[in-house]
Amino acid sequence: MNAVAAPKPRVLVVEDQADIAELILIHLRHAGFEATAAENGVLAQQKLDEVLPDVILLDWMLPGGQSGLDLARKWRATPRTRNVPIIILTARGEEADKISGLDSGGDDYMTKPFSPAELMARIRSVLRRRAPERLKEAVTVGELTLDAGTMRVTFRKRDIAMGPTEFRMLHYLMKHPDRVHSRAALLDKVWGDHVFIEERTVDVHIKRLRSALNDAGMMIETVRGAGYRLSSKQDA
C-alpha cells in the first residue's frame, strides 16, 4: 500500500501589490506550501470562509477601508480564526509600529523589503510553535487549568480563549510555576527558533496573555530587571 502524502501547509497571502504577492506565492509554492492570495480584506475573508489556512501573511496597508491590523483584530476575535498564526508584512519599521502590529493580533512581524529565505524561516517557525507540546494530563496551578490535548484553558471552571502563542507561553509558565524566566529564556522555550524574534516581542505577548486571562492575569508577575513568573501562591 502506498503511503499517503502529508497535506501541504496552506498559506493565505493578503497583499494588494500584485507583483509582491506573485513573488511571495512563487517562493511559497517552491518551498512546498499551498498558497493563495487576496488583494483586499473582502476577498481575504471570502477565502478564509472557504478554507482555513495554516498561516496568514497580512499586509498592513490594504485598500477598501480595512487595514491589515483591522483584519487581524477581527480574526483574533472570531473563534474559527482565533488560532491561525498571522505574520504582519509592512514597510513600517519603527518599534512602535512593530508593537502595534503585535498588539493587533500578529504572531510575528516582517519589515519590507525582506528576503524569501527569511520569510520561509518565519513561516516554518510559527508552524512549529502553533501546536504546543502535548501532555497526557492537564496542568493545573491554583484554579487555572490548561489541557494541551484539547487546547483548552479554564479558570474557575470558565473557558478562556487565547491565541496559539499565548497558549504556548502559558503552557510553559504553568509547567514551571514560581520560577523567574528571562525574556531570552522565554524566547528559547516558547518560540524555539528565535533568531529573527526580538525580546520586546515577549512583553507584547505577556500583555496579551494577561488580558486573555482576565482575573487570572495577576498570577503572571513581572520581576523587574529579571523577567516574568507565574505565581502559584497568589490569590488571583
Short mmCIF file of C-alpha atoms in Angstrom, two decimals:
data_model
loop_
_atom_site.label_atom_id
_atom_site.label_comp_id
_atom_site.label_asym_id
_atom_site.label_seq_id
_atom_site.Cartn_x
_atom_site.Cartn_y
_atom_site.Cartn_z
CA MET A 1 0.00 0.00 0.00
CA ASN A 2 1.37 3.40 -0.96
CA ALA A 3 1.86 5.92 1.81
CA VAL A 4 -0.47 8.91 1.78
CA ALA A 5 1.43 12.16 1.39
CA ALA A 6 1.02 14.65 4.19
CA PRO A 7 -1.08 17.69 3.20
CA LYS A 8 0.86 20.81 2.32
CA PRO A 9 0.56 23.66 4.82
CA ARG A 10 -1.82 26.32 3.47
CA VAL A 11 -0.73 29.97 3.41
CA LEU A 12 -3.04 32.89 2.65
CA VAL A 13 -1.20 35.97 1.37
CA VAL A 14 -3.18 39.21 1.84
CA GLU A 15 -1.27 41.74 -0.26
CA ASP A 16 -2.61 44.41 -2.63
CA GLN A 17 0.58 44.85 -4.69
CA ALA A 18 0.26 42.20 -7.38
CA ASP A 19 3.98 41.91 -8.12
CA ILE A 20 4.87 41.38 -4.45
CA ALA A 21 2.02 38.89 -3.97
CA GLU A 22 3.06 36.89 -7.03
CA LEU A 23 6.69 36.77 -5.92
CA ILE A 24 5.67 35.53 -2.47
CA LEU A 25 3.39 32.89 -3.99
CA ILE A 26 6.20 31.61 -6.23
CA HIS A 27 8.59 31.20 -3.29
CA LEU A 28 5.91 29.61 -1.11
CA ARG A 29 4.99 27.02 -3.70
CA HIS A 30 8.64 26.30 -4.43
CA ALA A 31 9.14 25.69 -0.68
CA GLY A 32 6.30 23.16 -0.60
CA PHE A 33 3.41 25.27 0.63
CA GLU A 34 -0.08 25.50 -0.83
CA ALA A 35 -0.53 29.24 -1.32
CA THR A 36 -3.25 31.60 -2.44
CA ALA A 37 -3.56 35.38 -2.43
CA ALA A 38 -6.19 38.06 -1.80
CA GLU A 39 -5.75 41.73 -2.64
CA ASN A 40 -8.11 43.18 -0.03
CA GLY A 41 -9.99 42.37 3.14
CA VAL A 42 -13.23 41.33 1.43
CA LEU A 43 -11.51 38.75 -0.79
CA ALA A 44 -9.37 37.58 2.14
CA GLN A 45 -12.49 36.94 4.23
CA GLN A 46 -14.07 35.01 1.37
CA LYS A 47 -11.02 32.76 1.09
CA LEU A 48 -10.97 32.25 4.86
CA ASP A 49 -14.65 31.28 4.79
CA GLU A 50 -13.89 28.70 2.08
CA VAL A 51 -10.74 27.13 3.51
CA LEU A 52 -8.97 27.90 6.78
CA PRO A 53 -5.23 28.41 6.17
CA ASP A 54 -2.42 27.29 8.45
CA VAL A 55 -0.72 30.72 8.28
CA ILE A 56 -1.79 34.19 7.14
CA LEU A 57 0.70 36.68 5.67
CA LEU A 58 -1.07 40.01 6.16
CA ASP A 59 -0.03 43.33 4.67
CA TRP A 60 -0.61 46.33 6.94
CA MET A 61 -1.76 48.76 4.23
CA LEU A 62 -4.73 47.50 2.23
CA PRO A 63 -7.34 49.18 0.02
CA GLY A 64 -11.03 49.29 0.81
CA GLY A 65 -11.11 50.89 4.25
CA GLN A 66 -9.88 47.87 6.25
CA SER A 67 -6.21 47.82 7.19
CA GLY A 68 -4.32 44.64 7.92
CA LEU A 69 -4.43 45.50 11.63
CA ASP A 70 -8.24 45.82 11.46
CA LEU A 71 -8.42 42.37 9.89
CA ALA A 72 -6.04 40.89 12.45
CA ARG A 73 -8.16 42.20 15.32
CA LYS A 74 -11.34 40.83 13.72
CA TRP A 75 -9.84 37.39 13.08
CA ARG A 76 -8.44 37.19 16.60
CA ALA A 77 -11.92 37.93 17.97
CA THR A 78 -13.55 35.22 15.81
CA PRO A 79 -13.46 31.66 17.26
CA ARG A 80 -12.90 29.99 13.87
CA THR A 81 -9.82 32.07 13.00
CA ARG A 82 -8.52 32.85 16.51
CA ASN A 83 -5.75 30.26 16.43
CA VAL A 84 -4.44 30.87 12.91
CA PRO A 85 -0.92 32.37 13.09
CA ILE A 86 -0.64 35.82 11.49
CA ILE A 87 2.59 37.37 10.20
CA ILE A 88 2.27 41.12 9.61
CA LEU A 89 4.03 42.44 6.48
CA THR A 90 4.75 46.16 6.26
CA ALA A 91 7.17 48.87 5.19
CA ARG A 92 6.86 50.42 8.67
CA GLY A 93 9.94 49.57 10.68
CA GLU A 94 9.75 51.65 13.85
CA GLU A 95 9.45 49.87 17.20
CA ALA A 96 6.07 51.50 17.86
CA ASP A 97 4.78 50.10 14.56
CA LYS A 98 6.01 46.61 15.41
CA ILE A 99 4.29 46.78 18.79
CA SER A 100 1.07 47.95 17.12
CA GLY A 101 1.27 45.02 14.71
CA LEU A 102 1.78 42.52 17.51
CA ASP A 103 -0.85 44.15 19.72
CA SER A 104 -3.40 43.83 16.93
CA GLY A 105 -3.02 40.06 16.97
CA GLY A 106 0.06 39.36 14.88
CA ASP A 107 2.29 36.48 15.96
CA ASP A 108 5.26 37.87 14.06
CA TYR A 109 6.23 41.00 12.11
CA MET A 110 8.32 41.44 8.96
CA THR A 111 9.55 44.73 7.55
CA LYS A 112 9.73 45.16 3.78
CA PRO A 113 11.91 44.51 1.92
CA PHE A 114 12.63 41.02 3.26
CA SER A 115 14.41 38.03 1.83
CA PRO A 116 12.41 34.97 0.70
CA ALA A 117 14.64 32.77 2.87
CA GLU A 118 13.81 34.77 6.00
CA LEU A 119 10.10 34.69 5.16
CA MET A 120 10.13 30.90 4.77
CA ALA A 121 12.03 30.56 8.06
CA ARG A 122 9.48 32.65 9.90
CA ILE A 123 6.58 30.69 8.44
CA ARG A 124 8.17 27.42 9.49
CA SER A 125 8.80 28.90 12.93
CA VAL A 126 5.15 29.89 13.55
CA LEU A 127 4.02 26.49 12.25
CA ARG A 128 6.36 24.71 14.68
CA ARG A 129 5.08 26.61 17.66
CA ARG A 130 1.43 26.53 16.61
CA ALA A 131 0.86 23.15 18.23
CA PRO A 132 2.04 23.17 21.86
CA GLU A 133 3.91 20.30 23.40
CA ARG A 134 1.41 17.56 24.16
CA LEU A 135 0.83 16.31 27.68
CA LYS A 136 -1.06 13.21 28.76
CA GLU A 137 -2.57 15.12 31.65
CA ALA A 138 -3.75 18.67 32.18
CA VAL A 139 -1.59 21.19 34.04
CA THR A 140 -3.21 22.96 36.98
CA VAL A 141 -1.91 25.87 39.03
CA GLY A 142 -4.38 27.06 41.63
CA GLU A 143 -7.74 27.45 39.88
CA LEU A 144 -6.11 27.76 36.45
CA THR A 145 -6.07 24.64 34.25
CA LEU A 146 -4.54 24.07 30.83
CA ASP A 147 -5.20 20.94 28.75
CA ALA A 148 -2.71 20.71 25.87
CA GLY A 149 -4.56 17.77 24.34
CA THR A 150 -7.75 19.75 23.76
CA MET A 151 -6.09 23.22 23.73
CA ARG A 152 -8.47 24.43 26.44
CA VAL A 153 -7.72 26.82 29.28
CA THR A 154 -10.13 27.25 32.17
CA PHE A 155 -10.11 29.46 35.25
CA ARG A 156 -12.63 28.75 37.97
CA LYS A 157 -14.25 26.33 35.50
CA ARG A 158 -14.79 29.04 32.88
CA ASP A 159 -13.23 28.70 29.42
CA ILE A 160 -10.58 31.24 28.41
CA ALA A 161 -9.84 31.92 24.74
CA MET A 162 -6.38 32.97 23.57
CA GLY A 163 -4.08 32.82 20.57
CA PRO A 164 -1.60 29.99 19.90
CA THR A 165 1.49 31.89 21.04
CA GLU A 166 -0.15 32.94 24.31
CA PHE A 167 -1.32 29.34 24.84
CA ARG A 168 2.21 28.02 24.40
CA MET A 169 3.66 30.68 26.70
CA LEU A 170 1.09 29.93 29.40
CA HIS A 171 1.78 26.21 28.97
CA TYR A 172 5.47 26.73 29.65
CA LEU A 173 4.90 29.08 32.61
CA MET A 174 2.42 26.67 34.21
CA LYS A 175 4.84 23.77 33.84
CA HIS A 176 7.43 25.83 35.74
CA PRO A 177 5.47 27.89 38.31
CA ASP A 178 7.14 30.29 40.76
CA ARG A 179 10.36 30.35 38.71
CA VAL A 180 11.59 33.58 37.14
CA HIS A 181 12.05 33.32 33.37
CA SER A 182 14.05 35.89 31.46
CA ARG A 183 12.83 37.19 28.11
CA ALA A 184 15.66 35.32 26.39
CA ALA A 185 14.66 32.08 28.12
CA LEU A 186 11.01 32.51 27.12
CA LEU A 187 12.05 33.16 23.52
CA ASP A 188 14.08 29.96 23.57
CA LYS A 189 11.39 27.80 25.18
CA VAL A 190 8.26 29.28 23.58
CA TRP A 191 9.48 30.36 20.15
CA GLY A 192 12.32 27.88 19.76
CA ASP A 193 13.98 29.14 16.59
CA HIS A 194 14.03 32.78 17.63
CA VAL A 195 16.87 34.12 15.52
CA PHE A 196 14.50 36.69 13.96
CA ILE A 197 12.45 37.47 17.07
CA GLU A 198 13.15 40.48 19.31
CA GLU A 199 12.97 40.23 23.10
CA ARG A 200 10.43 43.10 23.12
CA THR A 201 8.03 40.66 21.47
CA VAL A 202 7.83 38.73 24.76
CA ASP A 203 6.44 41.79 26.58
CA VAL A 204 3.71 42.20 23.97
CA HIS A 205 2.61 38.57 24.24
CA ILE A 206 2.73 38.70 28.07
CA LYS A 207 0.40 41.71 27.87
CA ARG A 208 -1.93 39.80 25.54
CA LEU A 209 -1.82 36.75 27.79
CA ARG A 210 -2.70 38.75 30.90
CA SER A 211 -5.58 40.38 29.02
CA ALA A 212 -6.92 37.00 27.89
CA LEU A 213 -6.65 35.55 31.40
CA ASN A 214 -8.63 38.47 32.84
CA ASP A 215 -8.91 37.86 36.62
CA ALA A 216 -6.19 35.19 36.46
CA GLY A 217 -3.83 37.62 34.73
CA MET A 218 -2.44 38.81 38.07
CA MET A 219 -0.90 35.36 38.51
CA ILE A 220 1.73 36.40 35.94
CA GLU A 221 4.15 38.65 37.77
CA THR A 222 6.79 40.97 36.38
CA VAL A 223 10.13 40.63 38.16
CA ARG A 224 11.88 43.92 37.50
CA GLY A 225 15.19 43.51 35.73
CA ALA A 226 14.79 39.73 35.53
CA GLY A 227 11.69 38.66 33.59
CA TYR A 228 8.37 37.00 34.41
CA ARG A 229 6.98 34.24 36.60
CA LEU A 230 3.63 32.57 37.16
CA SER A 231 2.82 32.56 40.87
CA SER A 232 1.09 29.56 42.39
CA LYS A 233 0.64 31.34 45.71
CA GLN A 234 -1.18 34.47 44.64
CA ASP A 235 -4.95 34.55 45.09
CA ALA A 236 -6.00 35.54 41.55
#
